[in-house]
Coordinates of C-alpha atoms in Angstrom, one line a residue:
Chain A
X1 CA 0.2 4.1 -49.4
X2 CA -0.6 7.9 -49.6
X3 CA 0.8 9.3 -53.3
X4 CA 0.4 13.0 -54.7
X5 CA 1.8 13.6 -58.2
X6 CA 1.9 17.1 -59.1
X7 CA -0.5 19.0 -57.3
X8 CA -1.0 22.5 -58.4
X9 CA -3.9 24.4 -57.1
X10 CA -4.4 28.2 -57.7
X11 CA -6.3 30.7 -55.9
X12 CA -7.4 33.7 -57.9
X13 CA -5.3 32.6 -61.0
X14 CA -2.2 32.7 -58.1
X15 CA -0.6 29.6 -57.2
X16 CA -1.1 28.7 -53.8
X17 CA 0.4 25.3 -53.9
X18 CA 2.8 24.3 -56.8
X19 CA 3.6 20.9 -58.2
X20 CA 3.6 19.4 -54.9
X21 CA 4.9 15.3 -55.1
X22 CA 5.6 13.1 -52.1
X23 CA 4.4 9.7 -51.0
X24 CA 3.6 8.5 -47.7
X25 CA 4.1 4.5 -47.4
X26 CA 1.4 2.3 -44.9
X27 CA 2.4 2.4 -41.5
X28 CA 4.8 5.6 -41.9
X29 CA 4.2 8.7 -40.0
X30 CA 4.9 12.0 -41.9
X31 CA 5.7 15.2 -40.4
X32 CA 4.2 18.6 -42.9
X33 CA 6.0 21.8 -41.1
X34 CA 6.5 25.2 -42.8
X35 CA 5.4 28.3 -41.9
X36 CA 1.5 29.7 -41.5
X37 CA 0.2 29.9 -44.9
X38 CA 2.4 27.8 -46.7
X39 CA -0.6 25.7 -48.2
X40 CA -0.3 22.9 -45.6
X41 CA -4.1 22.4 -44.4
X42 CA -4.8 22.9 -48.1
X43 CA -2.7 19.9 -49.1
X44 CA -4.5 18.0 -46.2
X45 CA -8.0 18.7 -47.8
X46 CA -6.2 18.0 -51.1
X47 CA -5.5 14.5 -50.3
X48 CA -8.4 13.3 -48.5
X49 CA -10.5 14.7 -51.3
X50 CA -12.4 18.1 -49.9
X51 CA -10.5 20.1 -51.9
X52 CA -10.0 19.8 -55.6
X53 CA -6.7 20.4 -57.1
X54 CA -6.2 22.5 -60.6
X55 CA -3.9 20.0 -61.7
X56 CA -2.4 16.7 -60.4
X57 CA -3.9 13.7 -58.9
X58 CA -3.9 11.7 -55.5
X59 CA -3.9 8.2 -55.2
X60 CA -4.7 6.1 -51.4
X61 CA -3.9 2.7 -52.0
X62 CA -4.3 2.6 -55.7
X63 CA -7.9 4.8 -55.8
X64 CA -7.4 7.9 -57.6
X65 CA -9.5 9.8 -55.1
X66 CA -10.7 12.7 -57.7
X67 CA -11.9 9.5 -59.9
X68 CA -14.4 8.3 -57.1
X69 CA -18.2 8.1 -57.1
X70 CA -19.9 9.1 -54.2
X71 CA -20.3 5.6 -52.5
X72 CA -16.8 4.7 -53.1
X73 CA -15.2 7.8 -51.8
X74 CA -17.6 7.2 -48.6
X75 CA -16.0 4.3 -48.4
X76 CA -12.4 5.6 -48.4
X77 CA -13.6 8.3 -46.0
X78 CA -14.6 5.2 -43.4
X79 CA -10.8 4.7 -43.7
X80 CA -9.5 8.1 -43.0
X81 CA -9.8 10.0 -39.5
X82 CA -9.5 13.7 -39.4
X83 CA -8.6 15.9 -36.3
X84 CA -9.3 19.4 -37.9
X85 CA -7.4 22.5 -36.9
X86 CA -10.5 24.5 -35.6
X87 CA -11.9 20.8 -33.8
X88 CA -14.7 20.9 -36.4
X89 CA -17.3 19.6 -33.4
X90 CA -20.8 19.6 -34.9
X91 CA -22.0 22.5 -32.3
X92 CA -25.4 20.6 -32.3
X93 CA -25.0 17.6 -31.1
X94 CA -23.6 16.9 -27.8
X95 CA -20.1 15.2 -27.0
X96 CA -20.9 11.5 -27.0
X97 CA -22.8 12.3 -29.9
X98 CA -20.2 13.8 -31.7
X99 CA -17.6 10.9 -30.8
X100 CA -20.7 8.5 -32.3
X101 CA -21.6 10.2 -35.2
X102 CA -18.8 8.3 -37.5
X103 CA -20.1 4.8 -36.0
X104 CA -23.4 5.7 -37.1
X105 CA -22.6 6.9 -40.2
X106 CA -20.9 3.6 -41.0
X107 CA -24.2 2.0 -39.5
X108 CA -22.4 -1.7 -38.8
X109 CA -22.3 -1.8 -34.9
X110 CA -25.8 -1.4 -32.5
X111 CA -26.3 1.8 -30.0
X112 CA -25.2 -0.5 -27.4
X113 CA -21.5 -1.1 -29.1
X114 CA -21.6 2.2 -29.9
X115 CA -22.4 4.1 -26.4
X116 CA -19.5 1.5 -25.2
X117 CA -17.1 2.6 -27.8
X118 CA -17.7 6.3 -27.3
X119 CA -17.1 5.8 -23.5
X120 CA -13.9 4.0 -24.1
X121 CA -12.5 6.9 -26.7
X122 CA -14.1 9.2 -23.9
X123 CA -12.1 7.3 -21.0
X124 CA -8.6 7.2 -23.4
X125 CA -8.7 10.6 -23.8
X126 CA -9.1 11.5 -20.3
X127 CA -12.5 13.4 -20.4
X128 CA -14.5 10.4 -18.9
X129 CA -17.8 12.4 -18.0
X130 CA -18.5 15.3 -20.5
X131 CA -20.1 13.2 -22.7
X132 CA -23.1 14.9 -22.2
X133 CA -21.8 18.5 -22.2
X134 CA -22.2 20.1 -26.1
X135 CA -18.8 21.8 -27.3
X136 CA -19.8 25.5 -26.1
X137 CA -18.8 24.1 -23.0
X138 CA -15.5 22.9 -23.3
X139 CA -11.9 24.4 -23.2
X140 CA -9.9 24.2 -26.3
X141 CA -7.5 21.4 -25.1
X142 CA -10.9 19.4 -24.5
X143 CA -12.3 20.3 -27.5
X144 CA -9.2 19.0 -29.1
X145 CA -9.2 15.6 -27.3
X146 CA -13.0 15.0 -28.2
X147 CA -12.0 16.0 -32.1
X148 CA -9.2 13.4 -31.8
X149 CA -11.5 10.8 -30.6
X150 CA -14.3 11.6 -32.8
X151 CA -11.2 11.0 -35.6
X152 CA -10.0 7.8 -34.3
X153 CA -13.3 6.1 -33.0
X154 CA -13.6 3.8 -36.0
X155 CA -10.2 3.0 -35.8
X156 CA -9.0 4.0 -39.2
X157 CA -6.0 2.9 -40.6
X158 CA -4.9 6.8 -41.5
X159 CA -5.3 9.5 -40.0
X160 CA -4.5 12.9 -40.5
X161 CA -3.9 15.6 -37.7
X162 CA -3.7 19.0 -38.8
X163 CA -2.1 21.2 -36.0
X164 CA -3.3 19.1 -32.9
X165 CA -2.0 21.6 -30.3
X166 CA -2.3 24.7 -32.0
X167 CA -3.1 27.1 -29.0
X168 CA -3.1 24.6 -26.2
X169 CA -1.0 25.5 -22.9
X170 CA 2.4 22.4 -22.7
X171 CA 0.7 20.1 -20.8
X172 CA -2.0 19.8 -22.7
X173 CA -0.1 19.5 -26.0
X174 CA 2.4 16.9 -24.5
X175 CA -0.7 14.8 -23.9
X176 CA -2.4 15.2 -27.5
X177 CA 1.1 13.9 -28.3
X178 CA 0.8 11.2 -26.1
X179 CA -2.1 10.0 -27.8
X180 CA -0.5 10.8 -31.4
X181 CA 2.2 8.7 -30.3
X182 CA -0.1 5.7 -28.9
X183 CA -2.0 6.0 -32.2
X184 CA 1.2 5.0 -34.4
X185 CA 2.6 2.5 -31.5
X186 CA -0.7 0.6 -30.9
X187 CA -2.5 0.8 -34.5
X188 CA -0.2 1.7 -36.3
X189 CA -2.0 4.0 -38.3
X190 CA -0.6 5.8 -41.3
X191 CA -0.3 9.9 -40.6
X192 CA 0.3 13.2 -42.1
X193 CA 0.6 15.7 -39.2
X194 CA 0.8 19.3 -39.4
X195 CA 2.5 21.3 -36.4
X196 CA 4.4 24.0 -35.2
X197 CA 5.2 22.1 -32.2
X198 CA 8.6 20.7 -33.9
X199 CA 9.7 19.0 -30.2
X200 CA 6.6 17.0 -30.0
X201 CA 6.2 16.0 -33.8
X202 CA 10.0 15.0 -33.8
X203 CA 8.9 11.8 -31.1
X204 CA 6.0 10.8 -33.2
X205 CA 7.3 11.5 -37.0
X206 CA 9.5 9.4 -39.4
X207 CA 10.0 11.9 -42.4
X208 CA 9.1 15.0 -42.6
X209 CA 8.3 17.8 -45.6
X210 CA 8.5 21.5 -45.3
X211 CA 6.4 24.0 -47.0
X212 CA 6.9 27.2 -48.1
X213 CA 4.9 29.9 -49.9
X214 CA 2.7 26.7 -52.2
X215 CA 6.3 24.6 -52.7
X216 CA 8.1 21.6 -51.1
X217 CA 11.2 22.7 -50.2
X218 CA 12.1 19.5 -48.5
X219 CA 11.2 16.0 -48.0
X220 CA 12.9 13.6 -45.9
X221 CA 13.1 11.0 -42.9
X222 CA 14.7 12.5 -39.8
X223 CA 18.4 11.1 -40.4
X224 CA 18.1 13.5 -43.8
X225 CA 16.1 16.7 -41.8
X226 CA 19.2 16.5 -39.2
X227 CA 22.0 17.0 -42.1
X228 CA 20.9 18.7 -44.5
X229 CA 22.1 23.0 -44.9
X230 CA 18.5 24.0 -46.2
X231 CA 18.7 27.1 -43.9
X232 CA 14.6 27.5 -43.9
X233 CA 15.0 23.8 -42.4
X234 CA 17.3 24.5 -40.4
X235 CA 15.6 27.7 -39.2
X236 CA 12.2 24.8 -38.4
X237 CA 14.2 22.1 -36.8
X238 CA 16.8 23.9 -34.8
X239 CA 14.2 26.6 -33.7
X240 CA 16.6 29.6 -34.7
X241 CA 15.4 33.0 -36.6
X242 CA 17.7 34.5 -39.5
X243 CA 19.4 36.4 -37.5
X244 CA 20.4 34.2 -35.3
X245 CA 21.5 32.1 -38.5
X246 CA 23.6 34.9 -39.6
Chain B
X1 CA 10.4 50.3 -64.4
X2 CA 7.7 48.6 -63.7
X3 CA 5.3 48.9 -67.2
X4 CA 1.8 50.2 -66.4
X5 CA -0.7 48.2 -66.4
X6 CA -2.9 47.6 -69.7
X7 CA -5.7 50.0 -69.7
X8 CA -9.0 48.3 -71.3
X9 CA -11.0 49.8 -74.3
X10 CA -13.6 51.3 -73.3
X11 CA -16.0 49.0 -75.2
X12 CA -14.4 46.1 -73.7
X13 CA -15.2 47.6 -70.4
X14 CA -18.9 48.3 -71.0
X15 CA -19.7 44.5 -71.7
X16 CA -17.2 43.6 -68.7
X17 CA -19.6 45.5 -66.1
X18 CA -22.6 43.6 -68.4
X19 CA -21.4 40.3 -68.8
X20 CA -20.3 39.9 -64.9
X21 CA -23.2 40.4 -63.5
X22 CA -24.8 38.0 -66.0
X23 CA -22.1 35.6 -65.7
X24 CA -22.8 35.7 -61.6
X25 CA -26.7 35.1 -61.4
X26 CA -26.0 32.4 -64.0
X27 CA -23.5 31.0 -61.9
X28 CA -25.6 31.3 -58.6
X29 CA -28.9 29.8 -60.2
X30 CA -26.7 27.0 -61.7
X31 CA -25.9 26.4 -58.0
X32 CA -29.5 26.7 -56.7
X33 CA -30.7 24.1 -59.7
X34 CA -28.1 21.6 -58.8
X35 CA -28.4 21.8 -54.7
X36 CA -32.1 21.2 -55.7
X37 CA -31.4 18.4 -57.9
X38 CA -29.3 16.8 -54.8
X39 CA -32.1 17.9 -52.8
X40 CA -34.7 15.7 -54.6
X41 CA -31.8 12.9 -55.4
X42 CA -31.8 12.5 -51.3
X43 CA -35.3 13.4 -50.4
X44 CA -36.3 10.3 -52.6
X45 CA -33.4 7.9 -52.0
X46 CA -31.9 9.0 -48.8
X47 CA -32.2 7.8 -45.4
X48 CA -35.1 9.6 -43.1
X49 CA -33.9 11.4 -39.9
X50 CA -36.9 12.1 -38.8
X51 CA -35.6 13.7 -35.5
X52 CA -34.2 16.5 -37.5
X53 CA -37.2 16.6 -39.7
X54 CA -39.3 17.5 -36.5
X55 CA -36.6 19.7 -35.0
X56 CA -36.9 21.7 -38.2
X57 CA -40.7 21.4 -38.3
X58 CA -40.7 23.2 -34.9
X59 CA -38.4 25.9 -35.7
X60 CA -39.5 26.6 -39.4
X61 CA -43.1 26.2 -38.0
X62 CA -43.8 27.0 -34.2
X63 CA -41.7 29.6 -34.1
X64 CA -42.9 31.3 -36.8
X65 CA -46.8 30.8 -35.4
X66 CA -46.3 34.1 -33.5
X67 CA -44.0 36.8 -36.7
X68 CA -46.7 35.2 -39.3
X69 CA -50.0 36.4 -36.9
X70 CA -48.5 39.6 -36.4
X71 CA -47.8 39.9 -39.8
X72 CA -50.8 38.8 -41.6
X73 CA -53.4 39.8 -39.0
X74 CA -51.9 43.7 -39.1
X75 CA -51.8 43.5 -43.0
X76 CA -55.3 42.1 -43.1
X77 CA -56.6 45.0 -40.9
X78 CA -54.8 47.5 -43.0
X79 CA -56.3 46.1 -46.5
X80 CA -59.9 46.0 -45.1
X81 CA -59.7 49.6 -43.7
X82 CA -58.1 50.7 -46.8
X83 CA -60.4 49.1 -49.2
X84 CA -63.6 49.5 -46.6
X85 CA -62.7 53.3 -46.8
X86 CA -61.9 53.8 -50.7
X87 CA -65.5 51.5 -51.3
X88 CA -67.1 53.7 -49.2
X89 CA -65.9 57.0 -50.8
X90 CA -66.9 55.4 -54.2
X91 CA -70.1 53.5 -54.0
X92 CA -70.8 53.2 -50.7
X93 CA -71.4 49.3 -50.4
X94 CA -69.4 47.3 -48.7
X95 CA -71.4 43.9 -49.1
X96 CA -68.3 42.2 -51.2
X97 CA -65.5 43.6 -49.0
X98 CA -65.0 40.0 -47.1
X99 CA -65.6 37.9 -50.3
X100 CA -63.0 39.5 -52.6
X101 CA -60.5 39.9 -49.2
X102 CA -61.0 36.3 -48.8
X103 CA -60.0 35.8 -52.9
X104 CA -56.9 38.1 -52.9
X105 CA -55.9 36.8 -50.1
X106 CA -56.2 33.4 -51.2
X107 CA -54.6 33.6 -54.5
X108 CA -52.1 35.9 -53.6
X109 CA -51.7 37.1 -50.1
X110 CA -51.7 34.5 -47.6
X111 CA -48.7 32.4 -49.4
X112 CA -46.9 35.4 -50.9
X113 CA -46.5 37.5 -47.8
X114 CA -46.2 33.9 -45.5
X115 CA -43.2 32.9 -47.9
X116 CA -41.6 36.3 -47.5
X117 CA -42.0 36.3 -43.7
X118 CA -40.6 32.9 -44.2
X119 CA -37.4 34.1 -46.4
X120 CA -36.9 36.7 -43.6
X121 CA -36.9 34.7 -40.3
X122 CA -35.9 31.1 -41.6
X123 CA -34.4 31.1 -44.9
X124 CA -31.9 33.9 -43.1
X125 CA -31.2 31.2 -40.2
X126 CA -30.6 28.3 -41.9
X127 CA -28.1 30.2 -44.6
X128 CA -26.5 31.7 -41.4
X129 CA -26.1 28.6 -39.7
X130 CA -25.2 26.5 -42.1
X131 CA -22.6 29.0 -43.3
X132 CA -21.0 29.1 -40.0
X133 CA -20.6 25.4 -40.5
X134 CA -18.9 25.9 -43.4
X135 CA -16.4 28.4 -41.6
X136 CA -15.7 26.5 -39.0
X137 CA -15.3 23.3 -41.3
X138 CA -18.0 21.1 -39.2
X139 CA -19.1 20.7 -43.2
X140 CA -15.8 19.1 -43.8
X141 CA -16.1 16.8 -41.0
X142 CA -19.7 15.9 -42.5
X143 CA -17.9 14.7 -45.7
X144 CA -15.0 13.3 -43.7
X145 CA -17.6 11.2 -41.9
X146 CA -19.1 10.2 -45.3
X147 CA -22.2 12.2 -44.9
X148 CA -23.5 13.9 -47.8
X149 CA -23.8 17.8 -46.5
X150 CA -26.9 18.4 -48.5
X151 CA -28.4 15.4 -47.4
X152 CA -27.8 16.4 -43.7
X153 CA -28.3 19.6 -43.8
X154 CA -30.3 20.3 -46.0
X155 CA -32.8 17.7 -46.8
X156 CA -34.6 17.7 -43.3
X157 CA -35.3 21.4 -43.8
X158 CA -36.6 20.9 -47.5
X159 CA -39.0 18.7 -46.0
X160 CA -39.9 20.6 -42.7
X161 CA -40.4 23.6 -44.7
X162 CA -42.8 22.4 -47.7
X163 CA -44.9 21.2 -44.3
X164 CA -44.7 23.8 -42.6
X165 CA -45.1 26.5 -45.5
X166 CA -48.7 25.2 -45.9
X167 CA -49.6 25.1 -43.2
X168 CA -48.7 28.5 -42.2
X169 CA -50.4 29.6 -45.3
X170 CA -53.6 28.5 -43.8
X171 CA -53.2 30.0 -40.8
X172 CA -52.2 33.3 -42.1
X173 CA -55.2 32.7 -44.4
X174 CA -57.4 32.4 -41.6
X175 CA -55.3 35.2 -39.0
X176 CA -55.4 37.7 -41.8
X177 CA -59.4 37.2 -42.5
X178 CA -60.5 37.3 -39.1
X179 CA -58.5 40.8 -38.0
X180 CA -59.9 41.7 -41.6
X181 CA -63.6 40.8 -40.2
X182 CA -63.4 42.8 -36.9
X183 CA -62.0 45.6 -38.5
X184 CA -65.0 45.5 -41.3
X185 CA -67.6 45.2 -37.7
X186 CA -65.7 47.8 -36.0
X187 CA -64.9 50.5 -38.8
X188 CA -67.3 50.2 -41.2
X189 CA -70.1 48.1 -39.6
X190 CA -69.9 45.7 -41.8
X191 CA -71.7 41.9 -40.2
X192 CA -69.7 39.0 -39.6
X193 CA -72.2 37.3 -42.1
X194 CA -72.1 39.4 -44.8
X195 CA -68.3 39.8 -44.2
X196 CA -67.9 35.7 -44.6
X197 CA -69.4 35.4 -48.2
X198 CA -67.6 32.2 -49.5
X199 CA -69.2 32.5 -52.8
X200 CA -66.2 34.6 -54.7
X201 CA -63.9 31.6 -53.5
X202 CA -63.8 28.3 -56.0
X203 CA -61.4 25.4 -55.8
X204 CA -59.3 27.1 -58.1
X205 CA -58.0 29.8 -55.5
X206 CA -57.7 27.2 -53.0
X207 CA -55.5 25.1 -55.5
X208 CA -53.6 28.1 -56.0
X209 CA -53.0 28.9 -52.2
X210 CA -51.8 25.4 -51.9
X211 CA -49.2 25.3 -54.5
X212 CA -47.8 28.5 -54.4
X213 CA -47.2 27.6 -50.2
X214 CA -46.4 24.1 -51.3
X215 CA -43.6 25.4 -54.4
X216 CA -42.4 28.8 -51.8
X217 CA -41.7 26.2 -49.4
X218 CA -39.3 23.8 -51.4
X219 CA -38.0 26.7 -52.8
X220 CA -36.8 29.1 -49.2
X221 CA -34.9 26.0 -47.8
X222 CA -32.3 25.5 -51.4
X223 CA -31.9 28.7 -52.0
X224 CA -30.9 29.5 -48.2
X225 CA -28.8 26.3 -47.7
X226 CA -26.9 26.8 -51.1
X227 CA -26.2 30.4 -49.8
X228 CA -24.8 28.7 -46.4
X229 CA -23.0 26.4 -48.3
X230 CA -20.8 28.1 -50.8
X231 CA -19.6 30.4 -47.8
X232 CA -15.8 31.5 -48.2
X233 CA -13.8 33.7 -45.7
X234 CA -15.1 34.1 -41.5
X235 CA -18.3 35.9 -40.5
X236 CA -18.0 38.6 -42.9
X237 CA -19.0 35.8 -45.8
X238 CA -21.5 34.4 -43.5
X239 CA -22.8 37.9 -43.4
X240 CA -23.5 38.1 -46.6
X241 CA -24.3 34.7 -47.2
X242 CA -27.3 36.0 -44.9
X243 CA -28.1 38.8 -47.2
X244 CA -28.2 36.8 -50.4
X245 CA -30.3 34.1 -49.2
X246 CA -33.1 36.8 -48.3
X247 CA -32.4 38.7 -51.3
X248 CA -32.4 35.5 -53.6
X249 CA -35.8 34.1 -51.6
X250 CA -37.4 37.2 -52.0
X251 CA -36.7 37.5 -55.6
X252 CA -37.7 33.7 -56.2
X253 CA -40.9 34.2 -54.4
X254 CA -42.2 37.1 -56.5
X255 CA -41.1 35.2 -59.5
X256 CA -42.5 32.2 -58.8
X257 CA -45.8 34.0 -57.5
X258 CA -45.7 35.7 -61.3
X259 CA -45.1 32.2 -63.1
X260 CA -47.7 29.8 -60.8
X261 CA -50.6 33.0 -61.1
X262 CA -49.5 33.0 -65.2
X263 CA -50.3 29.3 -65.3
X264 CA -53.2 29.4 -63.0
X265 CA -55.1 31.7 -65.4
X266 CA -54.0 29.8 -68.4
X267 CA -55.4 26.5 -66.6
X268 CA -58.3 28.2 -65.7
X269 CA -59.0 29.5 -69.3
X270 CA -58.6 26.4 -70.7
X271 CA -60.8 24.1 -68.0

């Protein structure tokens, strides 16, 4: 269980998220839409701890995560994957490497376990040979799919995607959803994803938030998002502009 | 209408453009003491990667062998013809020319002008690297993977370069003497053997070689990786993370160099 209670943070004395509250329960999958620079990767970093809020707090199963010592919030961070927006791929290490480095960081499982387990998140994600190739030489889709293995690889119980197919072509995107889908159907993980892609988070969400300019304008499972008259909601789910809202 | 903004007395103003400035380099060494403290928190308790300590000793070191010869061999050639020539105007006798070069190059020289080399071509590197990191949030992943960016990042390079700042001090020591030497034989005339008169040099300007390398070398690394690390914006912050970590070396260095000669005469005096 994901909770944030009042999370303010400013920017320059400006508020660039404002008394943001919503909870996330084990197992559920929640959509975070709104438009670019709404605060959305900020509230990500917020709530797995990178990023310090002015006021409020954040609690992951009970743990206030801005009350954590340095071992224990290593500890929470063993049970939290991240697929960052920009792939965050350490540029210095080569693909397998990259997939491996959380394994080794949690230092319980042998190179032997590990080589296996990075060939079978290589093999899921349908980039079976490039292990040895370093991230200069990949396409953005594959860059993408080696990120979302690197996140999953120690098969965390949450996970948080923060615009998986930002910039990839459709196919691409339909099969990072695929494997955002098999995440919550096989594991079922816990999940805060962030997209523009409203068709493909619609398959893998259960609730969804919108935020705009720092504030949650809405928070709701899908039953709630299809009826309510919020026009900026409407404007994200139904895919219109203003205009065409009249 | 909208009101105009406030307009600040003037006196107000006057400490404003004072106390900023303040308030920043208090702000930025408070930043370089406490990566340091993390720095010697991991260095002692952390686990070793010694693959990246060698990866650093070859590019903090090797790659350096070739800028620090260059720089120190022309410099030493320049002192020797400019001291060989002023001696000669004045008295004519150039007898302690390689003795006292050896000194002043010992005490303050060799690690001074090897630590600002250093500032230049590696403390800029890792700041820019490292700051790219931060932009492109592979420093986030680090944490996200529970690993400790400073002890990642920047411990291996703390340790690489306290090796590999003395021991580029003694080479630059011995580049520098030697160009020094043939421009003595060439220019003046002066003989190798009179040129390589050890008897101006005592263990106390070897001790102080060796710890100002020693102290320039812990030193480049933090201040560069804090730079890379408190990186905000794209590449125009990792520009001038670049800048400051050069700037803020180069400071440190001649500060330090003021503070460890200070203490070196005191200790002298006293022994």
């Amino acid at each position: 269980m994901i909770e944030v209670h009042n999370v303010t943070k400013l920017h320059f004395g400006r508020p660039v998220l404002k008394d943001i509250t919503l909870s996330i329960p084990e197992g559920s999958n929640l959509g975070l839409i709104g438009p670019g620079g709404a605060g959305k990767s900020l509230l990500l970093k917020i709530i797995c701890g990178l990023v310090v809020p002015d006021e409020g707090t954040v609690t992951i199963d009970g743990q206030d995560v801005f009350e954590l010592d340095e071992i224990e919030i290593a500890k929470l961070r063993f049970r939290i994957g991240m697929l960052f927006q920009n792939y965050a791929l350490f540029d210095f290490m080569n693909v397998a490497d990259n997939i491996a480095f959380p394994l080794r960081q949690e230092g319980k499982l042998g190179e032997d376990e590990i080589a296996a387990k990075v060939q079978e998140q290589l093999d899921s994600v349908d980039l079976p040979t490039i292990g040895h190739q370093f991230p200069n030489e990949l396409s953005g889709g594959m860059k993408k799919r080696v990120s979302f293995a690197r996140a999953v690889v120690p098969e965390p119980p949450i996970v948080f995607y923060d615009d998986p197919t930002a910039g990839l072509d459709p196919v691409t995107s339909s099969k990072i959803f695929l494997l955002l889908k098999a995440m919550r159907d096989e594991k079922g993980v816990t999940s805060v994803t962030i997209s523009h892609d409203i068709e493909g988070i619609k398959d893998i969400c259960d609730n969804f938030a919108l935020l705009d300019r720092g504030e949650l304008i809405f928070w709701g499972s899908r039953d709630e998002v299809e009826s309510t008259d919020l026009s900026l909601v409407r404007q994200f789910w139904d895919g219109f502009s203003d205009d065409e809202l009249g | 209408m909208a009101a105009a903004p406030e307009r600040m007395p003037l006196h107000h103003r006057m400490l404003a453009s004072v106390g900023e400035p303040v308030i920043h380099v208090a702000d930025t060494v408070k930043g370089i003491m406490r990566t340091f403290a993390l720095t010697l928190h991991y260095t002692l308790r952390g686990r070793k990667r010694w693959d990246a300590i060698f990866e650093q000793l070859h590019e903090i070191g090797n790659r350096s062998v070739i800028f620090i010869a260059f720089t120190l061999g022309f410099l030493g050639m320049i002192l020797i013809y400019q001291a060989g020539y002023q001696a000669m105007k004045i008295t004519g006798d150039l007898q302690l020319l390689g003795g006292l070069f050896l000194q002043l190059l010992l005490r303050v020289f060799a690690p001074t002008i090897t630590a600002m080399m250093l500032a230049t071509r590696v403390g800029s590197g890792m700041a820019a690297q490292i700051g790219s990191m931060v932009v492109t949030e592979q420093v986030d992943a680090l944490r996200m993977c529970a690993a400790q960016p400073v002890d990642y990042l920047v411990v291996p390079r703390f340790l690489a370069s306290i090796v590999m700042s003395v021991v580029l001090t003694i080479f630059a020591v011995l580049v520098s003497y030697l160009a020094g030497a043939m421009v003595a034989n060439t220019a003046f005339g002066v003989n190798f053997y009179t040129f390589f008169d050890m008897s101006f040099v005592g263990w106390f300007d070897v001790n102080i070689c060796l710890t100002k390398a020693l102290v320039f070398g812990a030193t480049i690394p933090v201040i560069a990786c804090q730079a890379g690390l408190i990186v905000t914006g794209g590449s125009e912050g990792v520009g001038q993370a670049t800048t400051t970590a050069v700037v803020n070396c180069s400071l440190a260095v001649v500060i330090l160099d003021f503070v460890i000669s200070g203490l070196g005469y005191v200790v002298l005096n006293l022994l």
